[in-house]
Coordinates of C-alpha atoms in Angstrom, one line a residue:
X243 CA -10.4 25.2 -16.7
X244 CA -8.8 26.4 -13.4
X245 CA -11.2 26.8 -10.7
X246 CA -10.8 29.0 -7.3
X247 CA -11.7 26.8 -4.0
X248 CA -11.3 27.0 -0.3
X249 CA -7.9 25.5 0.7
X250 CA -7.5 24.2 4.5
X251 CA -4.8 22.3 6.2
X252 CA -5.8 19.6 9.0
X253 CA -2.8 19.7 11.7
X254 CA -5.7 20.0 14.2
X255 CA 16.2 -15.7 20.9
X256 CA 16.5 -17.0 24.1
X257 CA 12.9 -17.4 25.3
X258 CA 12.0 -18.3 28.4
X259 CA 8.7 -19.8 27.6
X260 CA 6.0 -21.5 29.8
X261 CA 2.8 -22.8 28.8
X262 CA 0.2 -23.4 31.2
X263 CA -3.7 -24.1 31.4
X264 CA -5.6 -21.2 33.7
X265 CA -8.9 -21.2 34.8
X266 CA -11.2 -19.6 32.2
X267 CA -11.1 -15.9 32.9
X268 CA -12.1 -13.0 30.9
X269 CA -9.2 -11.0 29.7
X270 CA -11.2 -8.9 27.5
X271 CA -14.6 -7.3 27.6
X272 CA -15.8 -9.3 24.6
X273 CA -14.8 -12.6 26.2
X274 CA -11.6 -14.6 27.4
X275 CA -8.6 -14.9 25.3
X276 CA -7.3 -18.3 24.3
X277 CA -3.7 -17.3 24.3
X278 CA -1.9 -14.3 26.6
X279 CA 1.4 -13.8 28.1
X280 CA 4.1 -11.1 29.1
X281 CA 7.2 -10.1 27.0
X282 CA 10.6 -8.8 29.0
X283 CA 14.0 -7.9 28.1
X284 CA 16.8 -9.8 29.6
X285 CA 16.9 -7.1 32.5
X286 CA 13.2 -7.9 33.3
X287 CA 12.0 -4.5 31.9
X288 CA 8.5 -4.8 30.0
X289 CA 8.8 -4.4 26.3
X290 CA 5.9 -2.8 24.6
X291 CA 4.8 -2.7 20.9
X292 CA 6.4 -6.3 20.3
X293 CA 4.4 -8.4 17.8
X294 CA 3.6 -11.8 18.9
X295 CA 2.9 -14.0 15.6
X296 CA 0.9 -17.2 16.2
X297 CA 1.3 -19.5 13.3
X298 CA -1.3 -22.3 13.1
X299 CA 0.3 -25.6 12.2
X300 CA -0.3 -26.9 8.5
X301 CA -2.1 -23.6 7.7
X302 CA -1.1 -20.6 5.6
X303 CA -2.7 -18.3 8.6
X304 CA -0.7 -16.5 11.1
X305 CA -2.2 -14.2 13.8
X306 CA -0.4 -11.3 15.4
X307 CA -1.1 -9.1 18.4
X308 CA 1.2 -6.6 20.1
X309 CA 2.1 -6.1 23.6
X310 CA 1.2 -3.0 25.7
X311 CA 3.0 -0.6 28.0
X312 CA 3.2 -3.5 30.7
X313 CA 4.4 -6.0 28.1
X314 CA 1.4 -7.9 28.2
X315 CA -0.3 -9.4 25.2
X316 CA -3.8 -11.3 24.6
X317 CA -5.4 -12.7 21.5
X318 CA -9.1 -11.4 21.5
X319 CA -11.7 -14.1 21.4
X320 CA -12.8 -12.9 18.0
X321 CA -9.5 -12.7 16.3
X322 CA -8.5 -15.5 13.9
X323 CA -6.6 -17.6 16.4
X324 CA -9.1 -20.4 17.0
X325 CA -8.5 -23.6 18.9
X326 CA -5.7 -25.8 17.8
X327 CA -2.0 -26.3 17.5
X328 CA 0.4 -23.1 16.9
X329 CA 4.0 -22.1 16.6
X330 CA 4.3 -18.8 18.4
X331 CA 7.3 -16.5 17.4
X332 CA 8.9 -13.4 18.1
X333 CA 10.9 -12.1 14.8
X334 CA 12.2 -8.7 15.3
X335 CA 15.5 -7.7 13.6
X336 CA 16.9 -6.1 17.1
X337 CA 16.2 -9.2 19.2
X338 CA 17.3 -13.0 18.8
X339 CA 14.5 -15.0 17.3
X340 CA 12.0 -16.5 20.4
X341 CA 9.6 -19.5 19.6
X342 CA 7.6 -21.8 21.5
X343 CA 4.9 -24.5 20.5
X344 CA 1.7 -24.2 22.2
X345 CA -1.9 -25.7 22.2
X346 CA -5.3 -23.6 22.7
X347 CA -8.4 -24.9 23.6
X348 CA -12.1 -23.5 23.6
X349 CA -12.9 -22.5 27.0
X350 CA -9.2 -22.4 28.5
X351 CA -6.8 -19.9 28.6
X352 CA -3.3 -20.5 27.8
X353 CA -0.3 -18.5 29.1
X354 CA 3.0 -18.1 27.3
X355 CA 5.6 -15.5 28.5
X356 CA 8.7 -14.6 26.6
X357 CA 12.1 -13.0 27.9
X358 CA 14.0 -11.5 24.8
X359 CA 17.9 -11.0 24.1
X360 CA 18.5 -8.0 22.2
X361 CA 21.1 -7.8 19.2
X362 CA 22.2 -5.3 16.9
X363 CA 20.0 -4.3 14.1
X364 CA 21.7 -5.7 10.6
X365 CA 22.1 -3.6 7.8
X366 CA 20.3 -6.1 5.7
X367 CA 17.1 -5.4 8.0
X368 CA 17.3 -1.9 7.8
X369 CA 14.0 -0.2 6.0
X370 CA 14.8 2.5 3.4
X371 CA 13.7 5.3 6.0
X372 CA 16.2 3.9 8.8
X373 CA 18.8 4.2 5.9
X374 CA 17.7 7.7 4.8
X375 CA 17.7 8.8 8.6
X376 CA 21.2 8.1 9.0
X377 CA 22.3 9.9 5.8
X378 CA 23.7 13.5 5.6
X379 CA 21.9 15.9 3.2
X380 CA 18.9 18.0 2.6
X381 CA 15.5 17.5 2.4
X382 CA 15.3 17.8 -1.2
X383 CA 18.2 15.0 -1.7
X384 CA 16.5 12.8 0.8
X385 CA 13.0 13.4 -1.0
X386 CA 14.5 12.5 -4.1
X387 CA 16.8 9.3 -2.8
X388 CA 13.9 7.8 -0.9
X389 CA 12.2 7.2 -4.3
X390 CA 14.8 4.7 -5.4
X391 CA 13.4 2.2 -2.8
X392 CA 10.1 1.9 -4.7
X393 CA 11.4 -0.8 -7.3
X394 CA 14.3 -2.4 -5.2
X395 CA 15.8 -2.0 -1.7
X396 CA 18.4 0.8 -1.0
X397 CA 21.0 -1.9 0.0
X398 CA 20.8 -3.0 -3.6
X399 CA 20.9 0.5 -4.9
X400 CA 24.2 1.2 -2.7
X401 CA 26.1 -2.1 -2.8
X402 CA 28.8 -0.5 -4.9
X403 CA 30.3 2.9 -5.3
X404 CA 30.0 5.0 -8.6
X405 CA 31.1 8.0 -9.8
X406 CA 28.8 11.1 -10.6
X407 CA 28.7 10.3 -14.2
X408 CA 28.1 6.7 -13.5
X409 CA 25.2 7.6 -11.1
X410 CA 23.7 9.9 -13.6
X411 CA 23.9 7.1 -16.2
X412 CA 22.2 4.6 -13.5
X413 CA 19.4 7.1 -12.6
X414 CA 18.4 7.7 -16.2
X415 CA 18.1 4.2 -16.6
X416 CA 16.0 3.8 -13.6
X417 CA 13.9 6.4 -14.4
X418 CA 13.1 4.9 -17.9
X419 CA 11.3 7.1 -20.4
X420 CA 10.1 9.4 -18.2
X421 CA 13.9 10.6 -17.8
X422 CA 13.5 12.0 -21.4
X423 CA 10.3 13.9 -20.6
X424 CA 10.1 17.5 -19.1
X425 CA 7.8 16.9 -15.8
X426 CA 7.7 20.4 -13.8
X427 CA 5.0 19.8 -12.0
X428 CA 6.4 16.7 -10.1
X429 CA 8.9 15.8 -7.5
X430 CA 10.0 12.6 -9.4
X431 CA 13.7 11.7 -9.2
X432 CA 13.3 11.1 -12.9
X433 CA 12.5 14.6 -14.1
X434 CA 15.4 16.0 -16.0
X435 CA 16.2 18.9 -13.4
X436 CA 16.7 16.2 -10.7
X437 CA 18.9 13.8 -12.6
X438 CA 22.1 15.7 -12.1
X439 CA 21.6 16.8 -8.3
X440 CA 20.5 13.2 -7.3
X441 CA 23.6 11.8 -9.2
X442 CA 25.7 14.5 -7.5
X443 CA 24.2 13.5 -3.9
X444 CA 24.7 9.8 -4.5
X445 CA 28.6 10.4 -5.5
X446 CA 28.9 12.1 -2.1
X447 CA 27.3 9.2 0.0
X448 CA 28.6 6.4 -2.4
X449 CA 31.2 7.4 -4.4
X450 CA 34.6 5.9 -5.2
X451 CA 36.4 5.1 -1.9
X452 CA 33.4 5.3 0.3
X453 CA 32.3 3.0 2.7
X454 CA 29.0 1.2 3.2
X455 CA 26.5 3.6 4.5
X456 CA 24.9 3.3 7.9
X457 CA 21.3 3.4 9.1
X458 CA 19.6 4.8 12.2
X459 CA 16.9 2.2 13.6
X460 CA 13.4 3.9 13.7
X461 CA 11.5 3.3 17.1
X462 CA 8.6 1.3 16.9
X463 CA 5.0 2.9 18.2
X464 CA 4.5 1.7 21.4
X465 CA 1.4 3.9 22.8
X466 CA -1.8 2.4 23.7
X467 CA -3.8 3.4 20.2
X468 CA -0.4 2.1 18.2
X469 CA -0.6 -1.7 19.9
X470 CA -4.4 -1.9 19.8
X471 CA -4.7 -4.0 16.6
X472 CA -4.9 -7.6 15.4
X473 CA -3.2 -8.4 12.1
X474 CA -4.0 -11.6 10.3
X475 CA -1.5 -12.8 7.4
X476 CA -2.4 -15.3 4.6
X477 CA 0.4 -16.8 2.7
X478 CA 0.0 -16.8 -1.0
X479 CA 0.9 -19.4 -3.7
X480 CA 4.5 -18.3 -5.1
X481 CA 4.8 -16.3 -2.0
X482 CA 8.7 -16.6 -1.9
X483 CA 11.2 -15.7 0.5
X484 CA 12.8 -12.5 1.6
X485 CA 15.9 -11.3 0.0
X486 CA 16.7 -7.6 0.4
X487 CA 18.6 -7.9 -3.2
X488 CA 15.5 -9.3 -5.1
X489 CA 14.4 -6.6 -7.9
X490 CA 10.9 -6.4 -8.5
X491 CA 9.5 -8.3 -11.3
X492 CA 11.0 -11.7 -10.6
X493 CA 8.3 -14.0 -12.4
X494 CA 9.2 -16.8 -9.7
X495 CA 7.0 -14.9 -7.1
X496 CA 3.9 -13.5 -7.1
X497 CA 3.6 -9.5 -6.5
X498 CA -0.1 -8.7 -5.0
X499 CA -0.8 -5.3 -6.1
X500 CA -4.4 -4.4 -5.2
X501 CA -7.0 -6.2 -3.1
X502 CA -10.7 -6.2 -2.5
X503 CA -12.7 -8.7 0.0
X504 CA -16.3 -9.7 0.4
X505 CA -17.7 -11.9 3.3
X506 CA -15.9 -15.2 1.9
X507 CA -13.2 -14.5 -0.2
X508 CA -10.1 -11.7 -0.8
X509 CA -9.1 -11.2 -4.2
X510 CA -6.1 -9.5 -5.6
X511 CA -4.0 -9.0 -8.7
X512 CA -0.5 -10.0 -9.7
X513 CA 1.7 -7.1 -11.0
X514 CA 3.7 -9.4 -13.1
X515 CA 1.3 -12.1 -14.5
X516 CA -2.2 -12.2 -15.4
X517 CA -4.2 -14.1 -12.7
X518 CA -6.9 -13.2 -10.3
X519 CA -6.1 -14.5 -7.0
X520 CA -8.4 -15.7 -4.2
X521 CA -7.9 -16.4 -0.7
X522 CA -10.5 -18.3 1.4
X523 CA -10.9 -15.9 4.5
X524 CA -11.9 -18.8 6.6
X525 CA -9.3 -21.7 5.7
X526 CA -6.7 -19.4 4.1
X527 CA -6.5 -21.6 0.9
X528 CA -5.0 -19.5 -1.7
X529 CA -5.8 -20.1 -5.7
X530 CA -4.4 -18.4 -8.7
X531 CA -7.3 -18.1 -11.5
X532 CA -5.5 -17.4 -15.0
X533 CA -7.5 -15.3 -17.3
X534 CA -7.2 -14.5 -21.1
X535 CA -5.5 -11.2 -22.0
X536 CA -7.6 -8.9 -24.2
X537 CA -6.4 -8.5 -27.6
X538 CA -3.8 -5.9 -27.6
X539 CA -4.0 -5.4 -23.7
X540 CA -1.1 -5.8 -21.1
X541 CA 2.8 -5.2 -20.6
X542 CA 4.4 -7.0 -23.4
X543 CA 2.6 -5.2 -26.1
X544 CA 3.5 -1.6 -24.8
X545 CA 6.9 -2.9 -24.3
X546 CA 7.1 -2.3 -20.5
X547 CA 8.2 1.5 -19.6
X548 CA 12.0 1.2 -20.0
X549 CA 12.7 0.3 -16.5
X550 CA 14.3 -2.7 -15.0
X551 CA 11.6 -5.2 -14.5
X552 CA 9.1 -3.4 -16.7
X553 CA 7.1 -2.5 -13.9
X554 CA 4.6 -0.5 -16.0
X555 CA 1.1 -2.0 -17.5
X556 CA 0.2 -5.4 -15.9
X557 CA -3.0 -6.4 -13.8
X558 CA -3.6 -3.5 -11.3
X559 CA -6.7 -2.0 -9.7
X560 CA -9.9 -4.5 -9.1
X561 CA -13.3 -3.7 -7.8
X562 CA -16.6 -5.3 -7.3
X563 CA -19.5 -4.0 -9.3
X564 CA -23.2 -4.1 -7.9
X565 CA -23.5 -7.8 -8.8
X566 CA -20.5 -8.9 -7.1
X567 CA -18.1 -9.5 -10.3
X568 CA -14.8 -8.5 -10.0
X569 CA -13.5 -5.9 -12.5
X570 CA -9.7 -6.0 -13.3
X571 CA -7.9 -3.0 -15.1
X572 CA -4.5 -3.3 -17.0
X573 CA -3.1 -1.4 -19.9
X574 CA -5.2 -1.3 -22.9
X575 CA -7.8 -4.0 -21.2
X576 CA -10.6 -4.5 -18.8
X577 CA -11.7 -8.0 -17.4
X578 CA -14.8 -9.2 -15.7
X579 CA -14.8 -12.3 -13.5
X580 CA -18.2 -13.8 -12.7
X581 CA -17.7 -15.9 -9.4
X582 CA -21.2 -17.4 -10.0
X583 CA -19.8 -19.1 -13.2
X584 CA -16.2 -18.9 -13.1
X585 CA -16.2 -17.2 -16.5
X586 CA -14.1 -14.4 -17.7
X587 CA -14.8 -11.6 -20.3
X588 CA -12.7 -9.0 -21.7
X589 CA -12.6 -5.6 -23.4
X590 CA -9.6 -4.3 -25.4
X591 CA -9.7 -0.9 -23.8
X592 CA -8.8 0.2 -20.4
X593 CA -6.1 1.3 -18.1
X594 CA -4.4 -0.1 -14.7
X595 CA -6.5 2.2 -12.8
X596 CA -10.2 3.0 -13.4
X597 CA -13.4 4.2 -11.9
X598 CA -16.7 2.4 -11.7
X599 CA -20.0 4.3 -11.6
X600 CA -23.2 3.3 -10.0
X601 CA -24.5 1.8 -13.1
X602 CA -21.5 -0.5 -13.8
X603 CA -19.7 1.5 -16.4
X604 CA -16.1 1.2 -16.0
X605 CA -14.3 4.9 -16.7
X606 CA -10.9 4.9 -17.8
X607 CA -8.3 6.7 -19.7
X608 CA -6.6 4.9 -22.7
X609 CA -4.6 7.8 -24.0
X610 CA -4.0 11.5 -23.4
X611 CA -7.2 13.6 -23.9
X612 CA -9.7 10.7 -24.1
X613 CA -11.8 9.6 -21.0
X614 CA -13.5 6.3 -21.9
X615 CA -16.7 4.7 -20.6
X616 CA -17.1 1.0 -21.1
X617 CA -20.5 -1.0 -20.6
X618 CA -19.4 -3.9 -18.7
X619 CA -22.9 -5.5 -18.5
X620 CA -22.6 -5.8 -22.4
X621 CA -19.7 -8.1 -23.5
X622 CA -20.0 -6.6 -27.1
X623 CA -20.4 -3.0 -26.0
X624 CA -18.2 -0.3 -27.7
X625 CA -16.9 2.4 -25.5
X626 CA -18.3 5.8 -25.6
X627 CA -15.2 8.5 -25.9
X628 CA -15.4 11.9 -24.1
X629 CA -12.4 14.3 -24.8
X630 CA -10.9 16.1 -22.0
X631 CA -7.8 18.2 -21.9
X632 CA -4.2 16.6 -22.1
X633 CA -2.0 16.9 -19.0
X634 CA 1.6 15.9 -18.1
X635 CA 0.6 12.5 -16.7
X636 CA -2.1 10.9 -14.5
X637 CA -1.9 8.0 -12.1
X638 CA -5.4 7.0 -10.7
X639 CA -8.9 7.8 -11.3
X640 CA -12.2 7.0 -9.5
X641 CA -15.9 7.7 -10.1
X642 CA -18.3 9.0 -7.3
X643 CA -22.2 8.2 -7.0
X644 CA -23.0 11.4 -9.0
X645 CA -21.1 9.5 -12.1
X646 CA -18.2 12.2 -11.8
X647 CA -14.7 10.9 -12.3
X648 CA -11.8 12.3 -10.3
X649 CA -8.8 11.9 -11.9
X650 CA -5.1 12.1 -10.0
X651 CA -3.0 14.4 -12.4
X652 CA 0.5 13.5 -10.5
X653 CA 3.0 14.9 -12.6
X654 CA 1.6 18.4 -12.4
X655 CA 0.0 18.3 -8.6
X656 CA -3.6 18.6 -9.6
X657 CA -7.0 16.9 -9.3
X658 CA -9.3 16.8 -12.2
X659 CA -13.0 16.1 -12.4
X660 CA -15.4 15.3 -15.3
X661 CA -19.2 15.4 -15.0
X662 CA -20.8 13.3 -18.1
X663 CA -24.0 15.1 -17.4
X664 CA -22.8 18.6 -18.1
X665 CA -19.8 17.5 -20.2
X666 CA -17.9 19.8 -17.7
X667 CA -14.1 19.5 -16.9
X668 CA -12.3 21.2 -14.3
X669 CA -8.7 21.0 -12.6
X670 CA -7.7 21.8 -9.2
X671 CA -4.2 22.3 -8.0
X672 CA -3.1 20.9 -4.7
X673 CA -2.3 23.2 -1.9
X674 CA 1.4 21.7 -1.4
X675 CA 3.1 22.1 -5.2
X676 CA 4.6 18.8 -6.7
X677 CA 3.0 16.6 -4.1
X678 CA 2.3 13.8 -6.5
X679 CA -1.3 12.7 -5.9
X680 CA -1.1 8.9 -6.5
X681 CA -3.9 6.7 -5.4
X682 CA -7.2 7.2 -3.7
X683 CA -10.8 6.5 -2.9
X684 CA -14.3 8.4 -2.8
X685 CA -16.3 8.4 0.5
X686 CA -20.1 8.3 1.0
X687 CA -19.8 12.2 0.9
X688 CA -18.5 11.8 -2.7
X689 CA -15.2 13.5 -1.2
X690 CA -12.1 12.0 -2.8
X691 CA -9.2 11.0 -0.6
X692 CA -5.9 10.4 -2.1
X693 CA -2.3 9.9 -1.3
X694 CA 0.4 12.8 -1.8
X695 CA 3.1 10.5 -2.4
X696 CA 6.0 13.0 -2.6
X697 CA 4.9 15.2 0.1
X698 CA 4.1 12.5 2.9
X699 CA 0.3 13.7 3.1
X700 CA -3.1 12.7 2.4
X701 CA -5.3 14.9 0.5
X702 CA -9.2 15.3 0.7
X703 CA -11.2 16.8 -2.1
X704 CA -14.8 18.1 -2.0
X705 CA -16.0 18.9 -5.1
X706 CA -19.4 19.9 -4.0
X707 CA -18.3 22.3 -1.3
X708 CA -15.1 23.4 -3.2
X709 CA -12.7 22.4 -0.3
X710 CA -9.4 20.7 -0.3
X711 CA -7.5 19.8 2.8
X712 CA -4.4 18.0 3.6
X713 CA -3.4 15.6 6.3
X714 CA 0.1 14.9 7.4
X715 CA 0.9 11.3 7.9
X716 CA 3.3 12.1 10.9
X717 CA 1.4 14.7 13.3
X718 CA 3.0 18.2 13.0
X719 CA 5.2 17.1 10.1
X720 CA 5.6 19.3 7.3
X721 CA 5.7 18.3 3.5
X722 CA 9.0 17.0 2.3
X723 CA 10.6 16.6 5.8
X724 CA 11.8 13.8 7.9
X725 CA 10.9 10.8 8.0
X726 CA 10.0 11.7 4.4
X727 CA 6.8 9.2 4.3
X728 CA 5.8 8.1 0.9
X729 CA 2.0 7.2 1.1
X730 CA 0.9 5.3 -2.0
X731 CA -2.7 5.2 -1.3
X732 CA -5.9 6.1 0.6
X733 CA -8.6 4.0 1.8
X734 CA -11.9 5.4 3.5
X735 CA -13.7 4.0 6.4
X736 CA -17.2 5.9 6.4
X737 CA -18.6 3.8 9.2
X738 CA -15.7 4.7 11.7
X739 CA -14.6 8.1 10.1
X740 CA -11.1 7.3 9.6
X741 CA -8.9 7.1 6.3
X742 CA -6.1 4.5 6.2
X743 CA -2.8 5.2 4.4
X744 CA 0.8 3.7 4.1
X745 CA 4.4 4.7 3.9
X746 CA 6.4 2.8 1.2
X747 CA 9.5 3.3 2.8
X748 CA 8.9 2.3 6.4
X749 CA 6.7 -0.8 7.0
X750 CA 4.3 1.6 8.6
X751 CA 0.5 2.2 8.3
X752 CA -1.6 5.0 9.1
X753 CA -5.1 5.6 10.3
X754 CA -6.1 9.4 10.2
X755 CA -9.0 10.5 12.0
X756 CA -11.1 12.5 9.2
X757 CA -12.8 14.9 12.0
X758 CA -9.5 15.8 14.0
X759 CA -6.9 15.0 11.6
X760 CA -5.1 13.2 14.4
X761 CA -2.7 10.5 12.7
X762 CA -1.9 7.0 14.6
X763 CA 1.0 4.9 13.3
X764 CA 1.2 1.2 13.3
X765 CA 4.2 -1.0 12.7
X766 CA 3.6 -4.0 10.5
X767 CA 4.4 -7.5 11.9
X768 CA 7.0 -8.1 9.4
X769 CA 8.7 -5.8 6.6
X770 CA 6.0 -5.1 4.0
X771 CA 5.9 -3.2 1.1
X772 CA 2.5 -2.1 0.4
X773 CA 0.8 -0.9 -2.5
X774 CA -2.9 -0.5 -2.7
X775 CA -5.5 -1.6 -0.1
X776 CA -8.8 -1.4 0.9
X777 CA -10.8 -0.8 4.1
X778 CA -13.4 -3.5 4.4
X779 CA -16.7 -1.4 4.3
X780 CA -19.2 -2.5 7.0
X781 CA -16.8 -4.3 9.2
X782 CA -17.9 -4.2 13.1
X783 CA -14.4 -2.9 13.7
X784 CA -12.1 -0.7 11.8
X785 CA -10.6 -3.3 9.2
X786 CA -8.3 -2.7 6.4
X787 CA -6.8 -5.4 3.7
X788 CA -3.3 -5.1 2.6
X789 CA -1.2 -6.9 -0.1
X790 CA 2.3 -7.4 1.1
X791 CA 4.1 -6.8 -2.1
X792 CA 7.3 -8.3 -1.7
X793 CA 8.4 -11.8 -1.2
X794 CA 7.4 -13.4 1.1
X795 CA 4.1 -12.2 -0.4
X796 CA 0.8 -12.2 1.7
X797 CA -2.3 -10.9 1.9
X798 CA -3.2 -8.9 5.2
X799 CA -6.0 -8.1 7.5
X800 CA -5.5 -5.5 9.9
X801 CA -8.3 -4.9 12.8
X802 CA -8.3 -2.2 15.2
X803 CA -9.2 -3.6 18.9

């Protein structure tokens, strides 16, 4: 049923490097830094927003900090930079690479300065956002074309010219089975009314006789808030190396999709193989734990979804239950891993994304019109099915502390909610039409926060107060406008009253203040394509964990100073 509610909007290298041991002095309020320095240009001007990466020798761990407005940087004493030997590097597409070895010791502060030589940004280093920024066209055309970077780079898509008819065939093939399905409630490039307009636009910018498209570099954020983060990268087994022409799904590499953490390990799923990945937070050691796929579950039995690489299905979401077990979702399957015994148990019912209620029940939609509850405390339990209205296509769901399941109906621009106590189901339209609610998370007040993928916003849904609010990623930006952000997911930090989200197309992440709606933009140290991510609950400082999806695949911890 349709329900009325209040709707609001929240808008409220040539390196000149010197290493020296300095007297022990406090460079931060929490204690002395083990390593600090300054970065300037070849003219001597201070460079702000420059990531300084410290890779621990013979280790999978790299720690990065950013320069401030004075060009100065320092690694906080609480960071993952510990005494030892490191290779320090500045690796940016618009500067010559600069490196220097350094050893840091407890109780001493090492100093390392860099002078950078600029260089032109290469086409292969441009993000999708930077290519879109240089193209002619309407907002509608650019919103559609930006989506093409979800499975491969825009460089890959634009490497050869085509006629309009050829582009139409390519768009249909990339859209898979969805290209044959009417989807009037979504902005997806693959819906029938969008295929011809997108093909016509592509023929205009990359038709026969056209030249390679250009790009426009996007400024890196340099204000005090944007540079006050510490980033720790953990290299993964089968991480691979960067290749702008690599299509997702290459089985040689791991494709980390979702991540969760406890005080000892970070766990992740691989989109294209059935393993549970685990990284030791202290040592960075990564291991892959293969598991038996439940009968009838997984991608292969579903035949993929018709797109190159068969990205549909696979292991996606994972959550901890109240006993610390890891629950994993996939097409037609649910798996539970017990870290104390190392054993896996599985059920031949499930979906890539699911909700987990306080009693340990998994809530999942296996097929249209059926919401299923699985008791994961009993390996032989049978699912309980609750009928709900069919819809045009859902993406994510989550279950709150009252046992209600919130559903992202992304092909209709709606949020659904089911209450098993009353057997009542309601639907709410998003204020911005066609917005594409994709992945999200419920906060301590049972409010559902979700990313609006097409509209470049985050939505908050409060079922108890009947309120929906939308927050732009870019302060003051309107939906479906430049820079055409594509947030995939949202994760809530109740302790620090912020929600984190990302932009698929630009290697940027965003922190939105829940109370004011103000958004802070952060640039990642390297090009990341980010899928789902999670706030570390209870962390002293605001902390979010990110799976860097494309090779070189990593797990990444971002901490606000």
